[in-house]
Tab-separated table of C-alpha atoms in Angstrom:
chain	number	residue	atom	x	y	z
A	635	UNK	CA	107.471	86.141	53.615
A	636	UNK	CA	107.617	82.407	54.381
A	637	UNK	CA	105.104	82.171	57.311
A	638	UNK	CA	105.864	78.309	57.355
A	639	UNK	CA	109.854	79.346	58.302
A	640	UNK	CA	108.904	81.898	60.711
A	641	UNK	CA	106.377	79.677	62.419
A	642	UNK	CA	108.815	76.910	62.751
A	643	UNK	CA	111.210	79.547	64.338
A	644	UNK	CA	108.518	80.399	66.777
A	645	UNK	CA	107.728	76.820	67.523
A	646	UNK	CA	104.093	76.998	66.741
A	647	UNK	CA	101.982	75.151	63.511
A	648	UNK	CA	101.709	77.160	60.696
A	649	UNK	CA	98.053	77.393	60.920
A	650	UNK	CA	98.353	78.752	64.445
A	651	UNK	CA	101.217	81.038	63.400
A	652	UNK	CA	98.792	82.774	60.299
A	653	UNK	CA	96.166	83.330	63.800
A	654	UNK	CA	98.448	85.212	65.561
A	655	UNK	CA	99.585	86.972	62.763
A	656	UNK	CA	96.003	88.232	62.727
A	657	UNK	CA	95.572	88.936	65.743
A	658	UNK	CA	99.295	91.295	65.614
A	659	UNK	CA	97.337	93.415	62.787
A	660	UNK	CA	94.602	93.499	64.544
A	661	UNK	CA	96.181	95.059	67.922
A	662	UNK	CA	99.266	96.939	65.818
A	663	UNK	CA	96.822	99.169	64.115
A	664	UNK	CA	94.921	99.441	67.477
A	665	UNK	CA	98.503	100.637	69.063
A	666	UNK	CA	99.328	102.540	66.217
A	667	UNK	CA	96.336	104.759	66.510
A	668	UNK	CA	97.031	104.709	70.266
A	669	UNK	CA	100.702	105.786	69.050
A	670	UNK	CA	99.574	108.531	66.944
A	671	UNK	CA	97.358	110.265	69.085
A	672	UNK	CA	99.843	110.139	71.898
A	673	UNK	CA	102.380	112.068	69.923
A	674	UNK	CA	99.805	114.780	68.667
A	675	UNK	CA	98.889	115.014	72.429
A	676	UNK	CA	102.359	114.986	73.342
A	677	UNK	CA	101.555	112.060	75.828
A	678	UNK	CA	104.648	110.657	75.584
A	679	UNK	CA	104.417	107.784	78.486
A	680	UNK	CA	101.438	106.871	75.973
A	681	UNK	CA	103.014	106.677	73.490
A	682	UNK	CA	106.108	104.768	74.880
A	683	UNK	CA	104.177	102.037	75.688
A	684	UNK	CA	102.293	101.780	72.569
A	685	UNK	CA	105.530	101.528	70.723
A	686	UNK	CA	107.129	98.903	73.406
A	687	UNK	CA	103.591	96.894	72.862
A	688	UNK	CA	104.572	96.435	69.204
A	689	UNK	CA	107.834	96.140	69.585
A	690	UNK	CA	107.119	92.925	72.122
A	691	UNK	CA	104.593	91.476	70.003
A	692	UNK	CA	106.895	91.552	66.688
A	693	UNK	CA	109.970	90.095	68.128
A	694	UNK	CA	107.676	86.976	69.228
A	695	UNK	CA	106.662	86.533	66.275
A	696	UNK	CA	110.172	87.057	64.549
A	697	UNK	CA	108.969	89.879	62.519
A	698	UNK	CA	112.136	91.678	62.866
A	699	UNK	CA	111.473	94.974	60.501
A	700	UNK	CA	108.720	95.620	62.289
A	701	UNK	CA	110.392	94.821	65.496
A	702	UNK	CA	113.397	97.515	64.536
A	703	UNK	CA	110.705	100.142	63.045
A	704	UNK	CA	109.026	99.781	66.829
A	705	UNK	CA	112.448	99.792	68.654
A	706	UNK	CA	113.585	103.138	67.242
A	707	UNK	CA	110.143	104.560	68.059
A	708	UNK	CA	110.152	103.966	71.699
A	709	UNK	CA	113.294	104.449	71.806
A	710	UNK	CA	113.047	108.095	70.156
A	711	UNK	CA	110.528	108.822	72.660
A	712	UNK	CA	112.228	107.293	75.802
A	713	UNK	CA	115.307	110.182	74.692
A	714	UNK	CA	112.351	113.114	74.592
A	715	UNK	CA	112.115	113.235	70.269
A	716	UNK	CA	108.226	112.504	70.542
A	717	UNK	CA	107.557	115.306	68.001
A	718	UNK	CA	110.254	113.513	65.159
A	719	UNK	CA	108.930	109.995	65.960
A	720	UNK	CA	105.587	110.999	63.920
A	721	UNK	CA	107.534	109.875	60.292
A	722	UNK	CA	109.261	106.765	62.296
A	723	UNK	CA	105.243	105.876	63.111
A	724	UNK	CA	104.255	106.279	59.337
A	725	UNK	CA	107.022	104.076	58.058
A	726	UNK	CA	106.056	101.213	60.746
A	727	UNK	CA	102.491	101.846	59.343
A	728	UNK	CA	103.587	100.967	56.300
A	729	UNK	CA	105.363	97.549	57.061
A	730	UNK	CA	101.912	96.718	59.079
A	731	UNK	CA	99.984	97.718	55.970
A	732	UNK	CA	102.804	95.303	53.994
A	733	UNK	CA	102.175	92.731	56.589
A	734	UNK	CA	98.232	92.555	56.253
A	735	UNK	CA	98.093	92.453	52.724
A	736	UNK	CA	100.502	89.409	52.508
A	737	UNK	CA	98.034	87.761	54.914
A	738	UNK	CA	94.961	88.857	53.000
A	739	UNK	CA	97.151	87.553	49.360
B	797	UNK	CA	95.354	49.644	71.791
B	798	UNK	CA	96.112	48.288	75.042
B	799	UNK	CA	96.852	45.048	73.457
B	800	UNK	CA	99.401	46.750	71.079
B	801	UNK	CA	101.174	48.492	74.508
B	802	UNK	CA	101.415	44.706	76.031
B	803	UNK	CA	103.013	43.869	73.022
B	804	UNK	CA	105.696	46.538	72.714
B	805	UNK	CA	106.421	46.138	76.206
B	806	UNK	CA	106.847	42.381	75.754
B	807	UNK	CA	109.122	43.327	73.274
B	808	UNK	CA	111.621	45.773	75.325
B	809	UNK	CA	110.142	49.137	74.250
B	810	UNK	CA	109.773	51.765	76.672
B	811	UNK	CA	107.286	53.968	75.140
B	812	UNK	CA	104.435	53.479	73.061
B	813	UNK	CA	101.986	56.652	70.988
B	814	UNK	CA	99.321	55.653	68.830
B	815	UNK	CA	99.206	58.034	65.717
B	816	UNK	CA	98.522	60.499	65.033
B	817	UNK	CA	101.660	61.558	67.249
B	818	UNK	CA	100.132	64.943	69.292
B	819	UNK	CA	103.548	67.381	69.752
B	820	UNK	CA	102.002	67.566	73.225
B	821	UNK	CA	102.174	63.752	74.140
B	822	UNK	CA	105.638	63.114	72.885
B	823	UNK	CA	107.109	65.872	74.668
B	824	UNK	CA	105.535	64.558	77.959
B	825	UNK	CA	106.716	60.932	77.010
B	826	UNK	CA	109.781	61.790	76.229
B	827	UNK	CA	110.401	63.960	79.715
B	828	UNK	CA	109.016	60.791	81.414
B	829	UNK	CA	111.367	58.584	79.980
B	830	UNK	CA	114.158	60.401	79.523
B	831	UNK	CA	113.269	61.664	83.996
B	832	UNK	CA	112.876	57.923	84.585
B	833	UNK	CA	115.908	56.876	83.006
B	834	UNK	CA	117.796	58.542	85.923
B	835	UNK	CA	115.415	57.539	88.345
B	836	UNK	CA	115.979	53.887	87.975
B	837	UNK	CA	120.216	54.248	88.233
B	838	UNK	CA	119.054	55.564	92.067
B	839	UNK	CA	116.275	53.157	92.860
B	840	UNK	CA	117.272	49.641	92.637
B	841	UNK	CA	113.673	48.743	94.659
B	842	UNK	CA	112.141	50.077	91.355
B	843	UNK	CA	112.028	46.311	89.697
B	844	UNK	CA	109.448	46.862	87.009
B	845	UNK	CA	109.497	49.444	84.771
B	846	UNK	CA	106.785	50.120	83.265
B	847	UNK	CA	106.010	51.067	79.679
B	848	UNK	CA	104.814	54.691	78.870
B	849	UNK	CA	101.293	54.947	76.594
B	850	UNK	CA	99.691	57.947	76.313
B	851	UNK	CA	96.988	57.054	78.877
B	852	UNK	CA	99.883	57.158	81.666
B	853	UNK	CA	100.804	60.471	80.308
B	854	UNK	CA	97.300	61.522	80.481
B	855	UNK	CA	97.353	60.468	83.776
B	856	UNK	CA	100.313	62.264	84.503
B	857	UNK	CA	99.332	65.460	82.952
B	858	UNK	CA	96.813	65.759	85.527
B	859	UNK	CA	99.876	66.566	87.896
B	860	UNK	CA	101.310	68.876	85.176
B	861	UNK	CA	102.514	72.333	86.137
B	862	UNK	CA	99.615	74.709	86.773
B	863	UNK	CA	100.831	78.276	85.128
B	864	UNK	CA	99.742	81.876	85.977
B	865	UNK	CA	100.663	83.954	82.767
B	866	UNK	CA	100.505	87.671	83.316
B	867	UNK	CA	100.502	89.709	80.200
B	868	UNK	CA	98.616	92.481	78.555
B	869	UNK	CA	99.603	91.850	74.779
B	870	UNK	CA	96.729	89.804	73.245
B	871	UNK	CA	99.698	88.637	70.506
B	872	UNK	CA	102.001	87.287	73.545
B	873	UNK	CA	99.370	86.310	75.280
B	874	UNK	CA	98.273	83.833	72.728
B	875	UNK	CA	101.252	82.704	71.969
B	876	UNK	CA	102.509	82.179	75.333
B	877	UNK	CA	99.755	79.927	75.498
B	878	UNK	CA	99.630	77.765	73.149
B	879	UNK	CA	103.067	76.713	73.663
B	880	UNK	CA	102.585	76.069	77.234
B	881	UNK	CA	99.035	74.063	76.240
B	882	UNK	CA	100.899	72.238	73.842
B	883	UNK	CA	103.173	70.809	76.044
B	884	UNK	CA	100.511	69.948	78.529
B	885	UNK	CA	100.588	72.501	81.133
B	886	UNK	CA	97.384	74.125	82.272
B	887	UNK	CA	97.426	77.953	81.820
B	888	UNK	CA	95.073	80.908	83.558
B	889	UNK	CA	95.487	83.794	82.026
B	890	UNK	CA	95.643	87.220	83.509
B	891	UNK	CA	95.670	90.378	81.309
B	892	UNK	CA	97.226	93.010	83.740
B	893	UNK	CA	99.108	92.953	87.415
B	894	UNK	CA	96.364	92.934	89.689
B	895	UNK	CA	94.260	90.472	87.702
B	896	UNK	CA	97.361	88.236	88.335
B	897	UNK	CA	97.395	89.039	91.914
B	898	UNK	CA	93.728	88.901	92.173
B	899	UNK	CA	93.563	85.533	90.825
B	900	UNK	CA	96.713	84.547	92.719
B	901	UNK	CA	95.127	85.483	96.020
B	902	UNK	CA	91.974	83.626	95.064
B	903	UNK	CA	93.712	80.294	94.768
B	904	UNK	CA	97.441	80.258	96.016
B	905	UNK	CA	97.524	76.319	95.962
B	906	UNK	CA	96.078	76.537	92.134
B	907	UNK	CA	99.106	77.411	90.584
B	908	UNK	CA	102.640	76.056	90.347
B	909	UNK	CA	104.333	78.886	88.928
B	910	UNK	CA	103.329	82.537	87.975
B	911	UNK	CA	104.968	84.387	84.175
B	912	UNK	CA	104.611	87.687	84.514
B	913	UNK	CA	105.077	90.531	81.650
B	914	UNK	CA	106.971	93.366	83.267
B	915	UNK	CA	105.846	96.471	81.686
B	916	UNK	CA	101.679	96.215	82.179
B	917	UNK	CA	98.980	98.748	82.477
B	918	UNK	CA	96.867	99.029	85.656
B	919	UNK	CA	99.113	97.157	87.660
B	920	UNK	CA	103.104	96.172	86.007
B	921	UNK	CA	104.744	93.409	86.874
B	922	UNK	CA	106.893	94.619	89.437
B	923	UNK	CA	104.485	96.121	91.392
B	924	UNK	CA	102.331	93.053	91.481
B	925	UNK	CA	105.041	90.737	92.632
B	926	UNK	CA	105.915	93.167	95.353
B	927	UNK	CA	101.848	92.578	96.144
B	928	UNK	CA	102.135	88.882	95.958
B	929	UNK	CA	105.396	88.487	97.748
B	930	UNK	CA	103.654	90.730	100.965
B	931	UNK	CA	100.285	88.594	100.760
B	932	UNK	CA	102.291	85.501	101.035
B	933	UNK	CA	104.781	86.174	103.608
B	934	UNK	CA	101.781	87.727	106.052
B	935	UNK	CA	99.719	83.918	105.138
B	936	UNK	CA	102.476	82.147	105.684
B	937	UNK	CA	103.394	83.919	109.105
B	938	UNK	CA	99.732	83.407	110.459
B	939	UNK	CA	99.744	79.626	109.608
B	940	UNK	CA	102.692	79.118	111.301
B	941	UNK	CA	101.201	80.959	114.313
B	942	UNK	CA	98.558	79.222	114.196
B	943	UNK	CA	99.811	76.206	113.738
B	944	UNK	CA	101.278	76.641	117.209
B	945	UNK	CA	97.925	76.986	118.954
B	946	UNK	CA	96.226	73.919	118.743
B	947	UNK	CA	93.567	75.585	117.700
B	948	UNK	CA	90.186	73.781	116.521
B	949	UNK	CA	88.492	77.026	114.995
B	950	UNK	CA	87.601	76.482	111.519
B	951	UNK	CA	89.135	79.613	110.189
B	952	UNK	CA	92.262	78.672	111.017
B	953	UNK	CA	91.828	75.216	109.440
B	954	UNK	CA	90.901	77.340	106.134
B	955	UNK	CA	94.585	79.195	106.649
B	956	UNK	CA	95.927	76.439	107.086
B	957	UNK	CA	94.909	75.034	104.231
B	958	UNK	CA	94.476	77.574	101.624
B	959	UNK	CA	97.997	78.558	102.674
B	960	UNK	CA	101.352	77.626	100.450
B	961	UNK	CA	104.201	75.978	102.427
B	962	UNK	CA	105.931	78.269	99.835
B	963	UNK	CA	106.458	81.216	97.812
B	964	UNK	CA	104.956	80.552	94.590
B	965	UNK	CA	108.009	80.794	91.678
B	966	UNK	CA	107.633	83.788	89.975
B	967	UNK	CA	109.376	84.623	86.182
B	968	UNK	CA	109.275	87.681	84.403
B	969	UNK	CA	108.830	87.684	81.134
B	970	UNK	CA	109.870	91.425	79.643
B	971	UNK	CA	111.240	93.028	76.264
B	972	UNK	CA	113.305	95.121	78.316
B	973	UNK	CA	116.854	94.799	77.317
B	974	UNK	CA	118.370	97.523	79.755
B	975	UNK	CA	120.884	96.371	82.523
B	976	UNK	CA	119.930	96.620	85.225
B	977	UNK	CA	116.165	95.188	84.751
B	978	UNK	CA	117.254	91.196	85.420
B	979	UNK	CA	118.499	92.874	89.255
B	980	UNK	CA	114.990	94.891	89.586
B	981	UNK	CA	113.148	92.100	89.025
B	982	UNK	CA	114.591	89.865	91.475
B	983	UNK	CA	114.476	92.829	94.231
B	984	UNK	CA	110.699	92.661	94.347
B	985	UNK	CA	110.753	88.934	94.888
B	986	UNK	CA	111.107	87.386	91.238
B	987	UNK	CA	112.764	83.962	91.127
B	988	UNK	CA	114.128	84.462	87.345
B	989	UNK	CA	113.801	86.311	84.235
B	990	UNK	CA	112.862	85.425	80.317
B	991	UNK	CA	113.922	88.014	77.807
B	992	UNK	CA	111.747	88.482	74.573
B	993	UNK	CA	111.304	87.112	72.375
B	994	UNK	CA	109.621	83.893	73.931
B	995	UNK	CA	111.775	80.811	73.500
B	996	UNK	CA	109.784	77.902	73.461
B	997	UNK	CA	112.626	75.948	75.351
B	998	UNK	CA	113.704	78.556	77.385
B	999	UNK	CA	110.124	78.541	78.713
B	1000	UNK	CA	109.452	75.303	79.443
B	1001	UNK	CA	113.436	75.170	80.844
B	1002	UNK	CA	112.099	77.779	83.732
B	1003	UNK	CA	108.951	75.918	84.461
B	1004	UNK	CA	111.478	72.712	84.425
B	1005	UNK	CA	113.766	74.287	86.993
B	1006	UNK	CA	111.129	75.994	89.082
B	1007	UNK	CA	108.515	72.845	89.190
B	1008	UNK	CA	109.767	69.943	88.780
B	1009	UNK	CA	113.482	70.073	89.633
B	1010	UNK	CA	113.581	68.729	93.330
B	1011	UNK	CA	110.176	66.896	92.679
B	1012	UNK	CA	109.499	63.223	93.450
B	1013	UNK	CA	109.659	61.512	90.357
B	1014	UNK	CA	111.275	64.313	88.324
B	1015	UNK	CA	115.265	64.655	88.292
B	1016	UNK	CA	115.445	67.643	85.203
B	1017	UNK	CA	116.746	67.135	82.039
């Protein structure tokens, strides 16, 4: 991941790029959790916008996996398939997880 | 430094920064100049030109647009601001729709121009535009009345003067890609729309069009 590219692309400095790449962990696993207990409640409103929060937030910063991974979520949900969006939710885990050890590395 | 700026404008330039150059600075500089340059083909009275240093930008930024940003996201949030610091412009921030209308209320003449997220908790975007737009058109209404009166009463001085002459420009910002959702926004009283992801120019072409276009001193770019 070349955070130097991807910071140009967003028109910020580097250093100010790797901050709000922190600060996307830090509230992605916040809306995940918000994500997850949404679907096991069956909340799905909840769990709509904690999908369209991360989805927001990763297209600004031109992480566009993470940005797809978030799309199909909310969009599963906005077409009533909460209960199948629970693997969809792992597997953008995952790429966060990928994410925050690259910025930890 | 001041002596260097006499020199350079002995010598024909136009512009003078001191390093190191601040990305801020040279985008003001360069809106001055390149705003000034078609100035001066209008106003033949204006016989000296002066040269640009960073202390008249300073000066200027003082008059820079004062932004509302609405938006719940911590990530966009932060981001959102630092470009809009970076090029100068003072930002408020408001995490949620009636924050921004809270705030709004508190201070009409405060702010130049209001971003607002659509899709919010507590209050969205919509809804808090729709809340704005009322507020304003009821102010605006009673000033006028007022206006009318010749009245010495110190309340309606305060209308009067915490009062806008007009609507405040208003610019959703949203990640909503459905049709439909650029015409929604400008039903509840939204001048324009930004789609996300945030453009840096595409933001500061809005608060170009919305505050300075039609300004004295500013022609666009």
């Amino acid at each position: 991941m070349d955070f130097k590219e991807l910071a140009e692309n967003v028109g910020v400095e580097e250093e100010e790029y790797l901050e709000l790449i922190e600060l996307f962990i830090e509230t992605g696993m916040s809306d995940l959790d918000t994500l997850y207990s949404a679907i096991e409640e069956g909340n799905g409103e909840e769990a709509a916008n904690a999908a369209h929060s991360l989805k927001g937030a990763a297209s600004n910063l031109g992480l566009m996996e993470l940005y797809e991974a978030a799309k199909k979520i909310e969009e599963g949900i906005l077409n009533n398939r909460l209960e199948e969006t629970a693997e969809d939710a792992q597997a953008l885990k995952e790429k966060l997880d990928i994410i925050a050890e690259y910025t930890r590395g | 430094m001041e002596r260097d700026a006499r020199k350079c404008e002995e010598a024909g330039f136009d512009g003078f920064l001191s390093k190191p150059i601040r990305r801020g600075k040279l985008y003001q500089i360069m809106e001055r100049l390149l705003g000034e340059g078609e100035d001066t083909h209008d106003k033949d009275e204006r016989v000296t030109q002066q040269i640009m240093t960073q202390y008249s930008v300073r000066e200027d930024m003082k008059h820079s647009a004062r932004i509302l940003l609405a938006e719940d996201n911590p990530v966009n949030q932060k981001l959102a601001t630092i470009l809009l610091t970076t090029a100068g412009y003072h930002v408020e921030v408001a995490n949620n729709g009636k924050e921004a209308v809270e705030k709004y209320m508190a201070s009409p003449k405060d702010f130049d121009l209001i971003f607002i997220d659509v899709q919010m908790p507590e209050m969205d975007g919509l809804e808090a535009t729709k809340e704005i737009r009322k507020w304003e058109a009821k102010l605006i209404a009673h000033s006028s009345q007022l206006k009318g009166k010749a009245d010495s009463d110190i309340t309606a001085m305060s209308f009067q003067l915490s009062a806008r002459s007009e609507r405040v420009p208003v610019v959703a910002m949203t990640a909503h890609a459905m049709k439909g959702d650029r015409e929604k926004c400008l039903e509840v009283g939204m001048d324009d729309y930004i789609a996300k992801p945030i453009k840096r120019e595409v933001v500061y072409e809005m608060i170009n069009k919305w505050v300075f276009v039609g300004h004295e001193g500013y022609n666009g770019f």
